[in-house]
mmCIF file of C-alpha atoms in Angstrom:
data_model
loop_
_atom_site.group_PDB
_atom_site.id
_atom_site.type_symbol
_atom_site.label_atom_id
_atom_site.label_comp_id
_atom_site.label_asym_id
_atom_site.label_seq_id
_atom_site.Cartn_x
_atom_site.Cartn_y
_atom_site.Cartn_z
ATOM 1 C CA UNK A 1 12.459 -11.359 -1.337
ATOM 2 C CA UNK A 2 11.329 -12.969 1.550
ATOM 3 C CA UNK A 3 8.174 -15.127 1.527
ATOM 4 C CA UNK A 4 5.838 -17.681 3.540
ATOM 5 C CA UNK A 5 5.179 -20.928 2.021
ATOM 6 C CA UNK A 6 3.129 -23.802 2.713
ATOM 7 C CA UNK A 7 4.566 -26.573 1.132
ATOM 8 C CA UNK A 8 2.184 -29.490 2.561
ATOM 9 C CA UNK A 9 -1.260 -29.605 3.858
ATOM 10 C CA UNK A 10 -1.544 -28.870 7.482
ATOM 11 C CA UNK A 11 -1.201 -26.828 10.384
ATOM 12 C CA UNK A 12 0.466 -23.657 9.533
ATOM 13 C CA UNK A 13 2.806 -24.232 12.059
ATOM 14 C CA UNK A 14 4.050 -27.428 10.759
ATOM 15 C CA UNK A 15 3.871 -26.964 6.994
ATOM 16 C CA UNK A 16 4.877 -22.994 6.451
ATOM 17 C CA UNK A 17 8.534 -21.761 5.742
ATOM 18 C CA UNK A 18 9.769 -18.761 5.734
ATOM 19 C CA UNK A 19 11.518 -18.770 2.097
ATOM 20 C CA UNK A 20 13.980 -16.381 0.168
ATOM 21 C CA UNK A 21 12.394 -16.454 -3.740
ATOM 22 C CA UNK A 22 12.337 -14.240 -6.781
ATOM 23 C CA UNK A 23 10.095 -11.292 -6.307
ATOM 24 C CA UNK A 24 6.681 -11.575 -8.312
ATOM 25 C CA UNK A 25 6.587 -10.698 -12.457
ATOM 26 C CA UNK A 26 3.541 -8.740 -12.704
ATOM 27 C CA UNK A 27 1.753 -9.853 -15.902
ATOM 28 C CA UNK A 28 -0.885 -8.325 -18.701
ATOM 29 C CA UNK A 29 -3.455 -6.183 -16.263
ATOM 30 C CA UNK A 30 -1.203 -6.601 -13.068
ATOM 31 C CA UNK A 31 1.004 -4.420 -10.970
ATOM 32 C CA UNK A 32 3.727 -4.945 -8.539
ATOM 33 C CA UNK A 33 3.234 -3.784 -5.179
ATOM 34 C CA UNK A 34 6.124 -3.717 -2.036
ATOM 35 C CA UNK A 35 3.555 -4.972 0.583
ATOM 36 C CA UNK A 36 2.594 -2.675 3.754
ATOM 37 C CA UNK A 37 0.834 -4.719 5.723
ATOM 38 C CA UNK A 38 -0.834 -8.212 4.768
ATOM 39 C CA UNK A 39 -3.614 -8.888 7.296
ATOM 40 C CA UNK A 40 -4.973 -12.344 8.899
ATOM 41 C CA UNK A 41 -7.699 -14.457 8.155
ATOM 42 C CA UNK A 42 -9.197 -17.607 9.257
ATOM 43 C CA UNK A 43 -9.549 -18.968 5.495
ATOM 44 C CA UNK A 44 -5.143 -18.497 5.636
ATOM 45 C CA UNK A 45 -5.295 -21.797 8.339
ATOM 46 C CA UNK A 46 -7.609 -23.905 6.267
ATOM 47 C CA UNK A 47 -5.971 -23.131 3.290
ATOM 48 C CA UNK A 48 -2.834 -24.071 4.920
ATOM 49 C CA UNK A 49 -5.126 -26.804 5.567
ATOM 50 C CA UNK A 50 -6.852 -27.985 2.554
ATOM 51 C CA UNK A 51 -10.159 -27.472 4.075
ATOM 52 C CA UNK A 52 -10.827 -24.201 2.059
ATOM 53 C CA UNK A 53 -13.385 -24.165 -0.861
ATOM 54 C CA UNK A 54 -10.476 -22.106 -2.583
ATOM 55 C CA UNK A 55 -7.404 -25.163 -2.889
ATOM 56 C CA UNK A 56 -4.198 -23.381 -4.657
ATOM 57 C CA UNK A 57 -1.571 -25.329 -6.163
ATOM 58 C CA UNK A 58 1.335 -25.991 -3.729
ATOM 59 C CA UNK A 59 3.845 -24.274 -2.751
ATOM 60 C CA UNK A 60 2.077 -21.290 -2.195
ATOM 61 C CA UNK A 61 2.025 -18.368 -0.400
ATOM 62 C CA UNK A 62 -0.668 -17.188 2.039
ATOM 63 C CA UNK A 63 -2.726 -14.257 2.223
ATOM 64 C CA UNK A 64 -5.608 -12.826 1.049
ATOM 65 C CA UNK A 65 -5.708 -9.225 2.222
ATOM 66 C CA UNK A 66 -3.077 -6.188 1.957
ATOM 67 C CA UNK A 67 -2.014 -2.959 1.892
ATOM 68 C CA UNK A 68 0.362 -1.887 -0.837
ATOM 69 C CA UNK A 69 2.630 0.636 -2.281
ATOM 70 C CA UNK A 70 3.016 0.784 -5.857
ATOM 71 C CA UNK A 71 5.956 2.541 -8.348
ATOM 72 C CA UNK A 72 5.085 6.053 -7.946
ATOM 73 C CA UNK A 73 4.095 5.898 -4.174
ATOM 74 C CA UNK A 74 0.659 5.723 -3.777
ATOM 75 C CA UNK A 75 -0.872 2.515 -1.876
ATOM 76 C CA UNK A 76 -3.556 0.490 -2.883
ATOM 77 C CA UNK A 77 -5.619 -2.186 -0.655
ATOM 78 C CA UNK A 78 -6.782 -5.348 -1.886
ATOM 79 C CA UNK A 79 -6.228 -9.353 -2.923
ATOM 80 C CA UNK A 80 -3.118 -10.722 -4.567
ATOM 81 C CA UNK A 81 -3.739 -11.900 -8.282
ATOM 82 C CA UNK A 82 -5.018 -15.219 -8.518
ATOM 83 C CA UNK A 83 -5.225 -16.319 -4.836
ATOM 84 C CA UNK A 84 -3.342 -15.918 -2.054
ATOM 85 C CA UNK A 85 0.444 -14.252 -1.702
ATOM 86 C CA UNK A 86 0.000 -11.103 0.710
ATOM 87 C CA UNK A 87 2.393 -13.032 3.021
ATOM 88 C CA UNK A 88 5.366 -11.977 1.363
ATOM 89 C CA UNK A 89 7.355 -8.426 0.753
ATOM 90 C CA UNK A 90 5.806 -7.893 -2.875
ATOM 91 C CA UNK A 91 2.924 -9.203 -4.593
ATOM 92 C CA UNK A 92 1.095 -9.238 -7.437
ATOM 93 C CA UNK A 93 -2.422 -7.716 -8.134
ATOM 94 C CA UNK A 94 -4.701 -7.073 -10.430
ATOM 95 C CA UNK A 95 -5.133 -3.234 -11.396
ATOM 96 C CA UNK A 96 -9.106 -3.659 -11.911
ATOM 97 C CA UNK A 97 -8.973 -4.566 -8.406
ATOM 98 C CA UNK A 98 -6.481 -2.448 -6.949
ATOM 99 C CA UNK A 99 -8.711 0.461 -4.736
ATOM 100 C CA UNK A 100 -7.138 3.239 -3.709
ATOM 101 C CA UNK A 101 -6.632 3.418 0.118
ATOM 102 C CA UNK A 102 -9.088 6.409 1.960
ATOM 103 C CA UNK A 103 -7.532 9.518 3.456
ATOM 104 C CA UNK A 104 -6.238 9.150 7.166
ATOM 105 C CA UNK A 105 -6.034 5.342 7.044
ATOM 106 C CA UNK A 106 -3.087 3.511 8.593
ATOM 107 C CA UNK A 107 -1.158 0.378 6.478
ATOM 108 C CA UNK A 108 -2.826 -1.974 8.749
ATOM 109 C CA UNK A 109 -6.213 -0.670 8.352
ATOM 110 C CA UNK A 110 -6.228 -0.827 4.913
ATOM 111 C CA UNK A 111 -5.136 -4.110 5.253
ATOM 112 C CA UNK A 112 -7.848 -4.667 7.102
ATOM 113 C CA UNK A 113 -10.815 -3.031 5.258
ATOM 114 C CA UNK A 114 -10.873 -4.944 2.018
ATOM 115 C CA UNK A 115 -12.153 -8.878 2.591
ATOM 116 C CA UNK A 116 -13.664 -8.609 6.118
ATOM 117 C CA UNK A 117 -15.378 -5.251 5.845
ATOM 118 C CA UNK A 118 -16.794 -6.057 2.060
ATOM 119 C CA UNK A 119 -17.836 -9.377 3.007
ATOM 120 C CA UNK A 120 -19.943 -7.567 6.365
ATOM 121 C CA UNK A 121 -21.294 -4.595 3.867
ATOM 122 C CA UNK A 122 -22.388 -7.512 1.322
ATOM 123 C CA UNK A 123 -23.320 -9.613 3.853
ATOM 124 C CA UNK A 124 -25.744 -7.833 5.765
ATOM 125 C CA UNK A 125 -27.115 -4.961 2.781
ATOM 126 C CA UNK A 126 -27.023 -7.382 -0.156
ATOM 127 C CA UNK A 127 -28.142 -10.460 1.298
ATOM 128 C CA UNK A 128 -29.649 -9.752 4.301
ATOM 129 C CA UNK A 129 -30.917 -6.696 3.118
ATOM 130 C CA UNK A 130 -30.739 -5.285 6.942
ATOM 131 C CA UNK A 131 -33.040 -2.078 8.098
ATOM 132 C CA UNK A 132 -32.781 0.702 10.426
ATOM 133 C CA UNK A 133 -34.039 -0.114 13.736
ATOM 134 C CA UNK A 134 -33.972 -4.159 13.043
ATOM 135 C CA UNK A 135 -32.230 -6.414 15.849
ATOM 136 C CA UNK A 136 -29.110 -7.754 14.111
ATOM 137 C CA UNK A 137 -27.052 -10.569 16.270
ATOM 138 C CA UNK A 138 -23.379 -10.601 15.400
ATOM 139 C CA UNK A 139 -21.658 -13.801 16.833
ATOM 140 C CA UNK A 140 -17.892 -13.817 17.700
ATOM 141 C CA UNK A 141 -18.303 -10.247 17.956
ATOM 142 C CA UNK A 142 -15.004 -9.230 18.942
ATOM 143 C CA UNK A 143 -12.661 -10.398 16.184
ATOM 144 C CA UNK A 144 -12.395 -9.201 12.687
ATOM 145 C CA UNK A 145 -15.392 -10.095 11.009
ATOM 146 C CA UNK A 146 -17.464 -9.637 14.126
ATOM 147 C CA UNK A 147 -15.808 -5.927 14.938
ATOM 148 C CA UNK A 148 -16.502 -5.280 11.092
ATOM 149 C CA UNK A 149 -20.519 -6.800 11.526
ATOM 150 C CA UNK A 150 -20.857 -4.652 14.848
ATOM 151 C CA UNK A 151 -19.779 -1.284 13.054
ATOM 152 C CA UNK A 152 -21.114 -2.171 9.877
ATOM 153 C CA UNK A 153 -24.519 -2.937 11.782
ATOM 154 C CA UNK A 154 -24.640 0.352 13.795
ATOM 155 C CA UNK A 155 -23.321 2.876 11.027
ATOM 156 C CA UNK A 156 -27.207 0.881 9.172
ATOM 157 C CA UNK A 157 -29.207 1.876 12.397
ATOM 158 C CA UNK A 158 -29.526 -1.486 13.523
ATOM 159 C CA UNK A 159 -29.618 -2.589 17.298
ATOM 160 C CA UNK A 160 -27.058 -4.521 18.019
ATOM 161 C CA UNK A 161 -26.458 -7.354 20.083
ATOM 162 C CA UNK A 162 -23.290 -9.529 20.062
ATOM 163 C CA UNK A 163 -21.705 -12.008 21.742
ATOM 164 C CA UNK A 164 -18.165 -12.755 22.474
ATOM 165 C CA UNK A 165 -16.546 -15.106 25.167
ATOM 166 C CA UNK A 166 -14.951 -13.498 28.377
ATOM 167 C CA UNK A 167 -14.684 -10.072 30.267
ATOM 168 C CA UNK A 168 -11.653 -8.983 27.391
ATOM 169 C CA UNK A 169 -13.477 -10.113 24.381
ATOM 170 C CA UNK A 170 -17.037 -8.660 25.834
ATOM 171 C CA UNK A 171 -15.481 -5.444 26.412
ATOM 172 C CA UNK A 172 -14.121 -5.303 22.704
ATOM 173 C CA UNK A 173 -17.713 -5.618 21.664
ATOM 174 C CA UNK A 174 -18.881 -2.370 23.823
ATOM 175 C CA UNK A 175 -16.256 -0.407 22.626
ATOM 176 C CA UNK A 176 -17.184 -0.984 18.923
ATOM 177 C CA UNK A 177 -20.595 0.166 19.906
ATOM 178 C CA UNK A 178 -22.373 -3.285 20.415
ATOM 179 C CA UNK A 179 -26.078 -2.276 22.685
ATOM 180 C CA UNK A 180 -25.507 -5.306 24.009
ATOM 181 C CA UNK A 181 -23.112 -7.812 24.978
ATOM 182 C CA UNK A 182 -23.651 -11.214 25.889
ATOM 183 C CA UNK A 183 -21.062 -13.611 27.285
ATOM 184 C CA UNK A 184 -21.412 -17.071 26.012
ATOM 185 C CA UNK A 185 -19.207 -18.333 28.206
ATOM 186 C CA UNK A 186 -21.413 -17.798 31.044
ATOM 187 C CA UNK A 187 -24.848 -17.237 29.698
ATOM 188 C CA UNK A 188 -27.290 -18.773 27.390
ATOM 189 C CA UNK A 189 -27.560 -16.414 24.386
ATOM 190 C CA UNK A 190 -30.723 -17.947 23.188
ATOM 191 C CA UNK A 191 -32.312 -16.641 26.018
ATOM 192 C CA UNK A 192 -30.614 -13.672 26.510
ATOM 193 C CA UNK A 193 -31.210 -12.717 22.873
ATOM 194 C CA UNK A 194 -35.002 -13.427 23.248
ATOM 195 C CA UNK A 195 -35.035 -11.796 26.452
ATOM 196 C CA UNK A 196 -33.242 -8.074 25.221
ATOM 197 C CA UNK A 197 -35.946 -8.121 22.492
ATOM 198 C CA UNK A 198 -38.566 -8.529 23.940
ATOM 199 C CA UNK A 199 -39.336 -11.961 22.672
ATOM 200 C CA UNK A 200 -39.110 -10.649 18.995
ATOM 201 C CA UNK A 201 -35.924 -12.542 17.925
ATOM 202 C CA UNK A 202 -33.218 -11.625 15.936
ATOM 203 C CA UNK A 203 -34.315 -9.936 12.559
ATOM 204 C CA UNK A 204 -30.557 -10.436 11.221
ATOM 205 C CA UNK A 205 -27.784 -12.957 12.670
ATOM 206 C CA UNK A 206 -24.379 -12.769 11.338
ATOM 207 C CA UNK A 207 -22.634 -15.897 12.093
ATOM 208 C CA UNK A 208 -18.903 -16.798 11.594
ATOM 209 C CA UNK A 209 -18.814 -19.544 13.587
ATOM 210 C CA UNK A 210 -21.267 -21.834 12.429
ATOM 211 C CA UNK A 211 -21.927 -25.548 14.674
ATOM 212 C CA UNK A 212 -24.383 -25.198 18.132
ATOM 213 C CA UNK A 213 -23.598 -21.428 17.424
ATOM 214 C CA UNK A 214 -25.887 -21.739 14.251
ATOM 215 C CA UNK A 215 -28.374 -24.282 15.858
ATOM 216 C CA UNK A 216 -28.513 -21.730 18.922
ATOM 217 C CA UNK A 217 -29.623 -18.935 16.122
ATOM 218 C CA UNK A 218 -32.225 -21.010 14.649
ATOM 219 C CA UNK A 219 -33.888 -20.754 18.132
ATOM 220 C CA UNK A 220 -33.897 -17.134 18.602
ATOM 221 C CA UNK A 221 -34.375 -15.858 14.838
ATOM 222 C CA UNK A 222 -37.548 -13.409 14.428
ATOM 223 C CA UNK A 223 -40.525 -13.842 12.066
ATOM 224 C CA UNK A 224 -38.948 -13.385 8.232
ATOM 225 C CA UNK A 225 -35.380 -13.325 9.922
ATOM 226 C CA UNK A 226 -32.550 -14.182 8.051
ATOM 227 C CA UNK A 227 -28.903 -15.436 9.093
ATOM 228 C CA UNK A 228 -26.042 -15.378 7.505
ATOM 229 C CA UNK A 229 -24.089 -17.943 7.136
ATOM 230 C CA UNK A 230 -20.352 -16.229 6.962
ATOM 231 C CA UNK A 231 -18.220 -19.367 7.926
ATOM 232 C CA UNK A 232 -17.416 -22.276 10.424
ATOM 233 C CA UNK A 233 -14.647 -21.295 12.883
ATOM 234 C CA UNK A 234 -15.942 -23.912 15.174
ATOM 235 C CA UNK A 235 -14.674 -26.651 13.150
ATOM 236 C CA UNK A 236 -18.828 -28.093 12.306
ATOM 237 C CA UNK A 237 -20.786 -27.582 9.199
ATOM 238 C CA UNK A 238 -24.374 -27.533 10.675
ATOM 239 C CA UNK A 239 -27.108 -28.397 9.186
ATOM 240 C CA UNK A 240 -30.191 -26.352 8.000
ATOM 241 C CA UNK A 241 -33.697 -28.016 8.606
ATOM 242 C CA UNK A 242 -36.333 -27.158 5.893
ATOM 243 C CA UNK A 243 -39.295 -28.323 7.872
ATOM 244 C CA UNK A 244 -38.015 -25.409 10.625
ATOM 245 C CA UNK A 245 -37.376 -22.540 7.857
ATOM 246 C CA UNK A 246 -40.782 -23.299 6.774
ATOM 247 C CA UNK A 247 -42.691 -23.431 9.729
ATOM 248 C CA UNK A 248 -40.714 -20.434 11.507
ATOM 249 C CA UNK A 249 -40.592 -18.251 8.112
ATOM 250 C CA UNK A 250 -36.777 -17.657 8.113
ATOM 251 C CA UNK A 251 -34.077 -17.641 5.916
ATOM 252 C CA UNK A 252 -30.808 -18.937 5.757
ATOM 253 C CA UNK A 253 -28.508 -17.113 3.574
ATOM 254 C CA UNK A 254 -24.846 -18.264 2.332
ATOM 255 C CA UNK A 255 -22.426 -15.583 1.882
ATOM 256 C CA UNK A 256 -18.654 -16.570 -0.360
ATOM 257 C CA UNK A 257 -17.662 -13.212 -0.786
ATOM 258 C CA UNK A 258 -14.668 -14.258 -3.137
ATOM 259 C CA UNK A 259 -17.774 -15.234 -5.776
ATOM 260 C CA UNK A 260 -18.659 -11.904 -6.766
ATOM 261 C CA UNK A 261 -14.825 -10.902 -8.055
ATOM 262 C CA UNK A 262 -16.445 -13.478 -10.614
ATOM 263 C CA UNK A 263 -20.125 -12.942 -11.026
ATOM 264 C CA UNK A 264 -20.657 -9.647 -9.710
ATOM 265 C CA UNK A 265 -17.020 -7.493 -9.771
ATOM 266 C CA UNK A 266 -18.679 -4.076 -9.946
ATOM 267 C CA UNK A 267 -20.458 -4.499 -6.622
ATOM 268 C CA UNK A 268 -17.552 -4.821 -5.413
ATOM 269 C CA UNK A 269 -15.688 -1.107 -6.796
ATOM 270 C CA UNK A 270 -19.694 0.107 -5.358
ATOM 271 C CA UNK A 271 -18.852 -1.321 -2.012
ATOM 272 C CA UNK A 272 -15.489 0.024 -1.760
ATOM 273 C CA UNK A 273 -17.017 3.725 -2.437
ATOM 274 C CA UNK A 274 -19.333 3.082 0.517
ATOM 275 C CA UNK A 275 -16.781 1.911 2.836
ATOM 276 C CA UNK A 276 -14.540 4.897 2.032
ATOM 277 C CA UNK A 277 -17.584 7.347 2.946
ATOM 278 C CA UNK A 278 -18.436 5.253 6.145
ATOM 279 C CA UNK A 279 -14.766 6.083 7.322
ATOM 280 C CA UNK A 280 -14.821 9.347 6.079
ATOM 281 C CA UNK A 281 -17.479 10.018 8.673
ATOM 282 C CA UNK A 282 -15.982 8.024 11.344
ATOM 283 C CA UNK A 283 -18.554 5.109 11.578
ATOM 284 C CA UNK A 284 -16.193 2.516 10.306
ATOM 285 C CA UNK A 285 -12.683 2.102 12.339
ATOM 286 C CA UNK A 286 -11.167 -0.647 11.298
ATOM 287 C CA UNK A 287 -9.740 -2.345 14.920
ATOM 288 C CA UNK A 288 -5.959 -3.320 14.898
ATOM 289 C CA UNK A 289 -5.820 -5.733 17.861
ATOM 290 C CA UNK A 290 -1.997 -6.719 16.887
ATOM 291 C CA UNK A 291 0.495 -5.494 14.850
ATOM 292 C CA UNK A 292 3.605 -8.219 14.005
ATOM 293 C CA UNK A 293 6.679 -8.921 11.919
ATOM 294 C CA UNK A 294 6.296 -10.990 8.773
ATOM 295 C CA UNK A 295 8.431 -13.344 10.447
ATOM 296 C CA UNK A 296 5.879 -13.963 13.358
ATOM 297 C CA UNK A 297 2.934 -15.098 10.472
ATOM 298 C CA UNK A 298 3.417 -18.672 12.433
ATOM 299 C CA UNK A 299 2.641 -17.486 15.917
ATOM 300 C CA UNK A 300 0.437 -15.346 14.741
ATOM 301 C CA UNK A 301 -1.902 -17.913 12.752
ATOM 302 C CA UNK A 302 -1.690 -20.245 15.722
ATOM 303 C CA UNK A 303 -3.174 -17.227 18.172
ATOM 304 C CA UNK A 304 -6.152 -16.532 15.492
ATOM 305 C CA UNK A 305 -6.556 -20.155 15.615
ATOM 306 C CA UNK A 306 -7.099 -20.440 18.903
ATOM 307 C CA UNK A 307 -9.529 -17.486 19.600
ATOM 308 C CA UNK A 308 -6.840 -15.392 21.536
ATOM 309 C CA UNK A 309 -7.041 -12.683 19.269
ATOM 310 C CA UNK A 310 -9.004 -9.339 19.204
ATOM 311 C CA UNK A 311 -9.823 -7.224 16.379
ATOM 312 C CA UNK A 312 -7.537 -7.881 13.127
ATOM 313 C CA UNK A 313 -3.836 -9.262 13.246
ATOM 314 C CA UNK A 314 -1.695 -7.547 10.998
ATOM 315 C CA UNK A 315 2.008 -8.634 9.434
ATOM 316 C CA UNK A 316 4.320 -5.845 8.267
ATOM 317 C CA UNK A 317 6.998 -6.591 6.375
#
């Protein structure tokens, strides 16, 4: 079969090849699956990297998210066994977390659904514990976790605001039902966020992005607000000042989703039930801003790299 592999540490671009190898032997607990549609995430570049908290063993295959069809037809969604490997035209995946794909969805939504929509539904109900009518800020609102955050948000009865860079990206963040849209590119969102409340702050902020982004939400978090701290796309690990979180009452919460396959793998089976009613009702819709080739994962991971992406990007075999 035909499979990406990173064979050094750096840029995807540089270090993955597109390689013919021996299709994957499922083992005890595992089942084969042809792969539908394998979708993109950020933690795919710094794995490529070696900047992820999650290092595999090279060569390797990248991944982490797919839709599949198994022997008798049916498709599941989920993670490749032991890491990555959804980058490739069969995989390997464990049958305790293989979840049956919901009624009406498309390959590349179900792609789509399983690591960015869990870790929003964990994210914001299980850490942040978010309520109707609270003012949740969703940074980077117009790519795949953000979409996910902004649907996820609204379908809780939370106002939403987000922000998103640019007249494209903005619009993204309307259309997913955002109340409002701020464009960081051209307006302070500290102020902007204090401003569309009211002065109350942000109850919830769910940030991505991580650097001034985070030091921006420190400044415009409410009384007992929480944010949570999803990842780093800017490239800076910020730092959290106690002396702040104690004198402003706020919480900082840190959300590795991949932790509770580990410590906590019913919530996850829970989750998936909850996501699969949210879409039966239509207040999920997972947003496919791309669909590609498997042999375009390169330019692909280079375009998600560089922020010129909307929505989830999607290979298909």
């Amino acid at each position: 079969m035909r499979a990406w592999r990173v064979h050094s540490l750096g840029d995807p671009v540089d270090v993955m090849t597109l390689d013919e190898v021996p299709e994957p032997e499922p083992g005890p607990g595992q089942v084969k699956v042809k792969v539908l549609a394998a979708a993109l995430n950020f933690p795919d570049i710094l794995m490529a990297q070696g900047t992820y908290q999650e290092k595999p063993p090279l060569p390797f295959t990248p991944g982490v998210e797919l839709c599949g069809q198994l022997p008798d037809g049916s498709r599941i969604l989920g993670s490749p066994a032991g890491g990555p490997g959804a980058f490739a035209e069969y995989a390997v995946v464990d049958e305790a977390f293989a979840w049956p794909v919901p009624d009406g969805m498309s390959d590349a939504q179900a792609a789509s659904l399983y690591l960015t929509y869990q870790t929003g539904y964990v994210g914001l109900h299980r850490r942040a514990a978010l309520q109707p009518g609270e003012w949740l800020l969703v940074h980077a609102g117009a790519g795949g976790v953000g979409t996910a955050a902004i649907q996820l948000g609204k379908a809780a009865g939370a106002r939403v605001i987000a922000t998103a860079g640019g007249a494209r990206k903005t619009q993204v963040c309307t259309e997913m039902g955002a109340d409002h849209v701020i464009d960081y590119s051209s307006e302070d969102f500290v102020a902007r966020v204090k401003e569309i409340t009211g002065g109350h702050g942000a109850d919830v902020v769910y940030d991505p992005v991580g650097g001034d982004v985070f030091d921006g939400s420190t400044k415009c978090i409410a009384f007992e607000g929480r944010i949570v701290v999803v990842g780093f796309t800017s490239g800076r690990i910020p730092a959290a000042k106690a002396n702040h979180l104690l004198v402003k009452n706020y919480s900082v919460l840190g959300l590795h989703w991949g932790l509770y396959r580990l410590k906590d793998p019913a919530r996850i089976g829970q989750v998936h039930e909850e996501l699969c009613l949210l879409f039966a009702e239509g207040k999920i819709d997972p947003l496919i801003g791309q669909t590609l080739p498997l042999d375009q994962a390169q330019t692909a991971l280079v375009a998600l790299g560089d922020r010129g992406t909307v929505g989830k990007v999607v290979l298909v075999p």
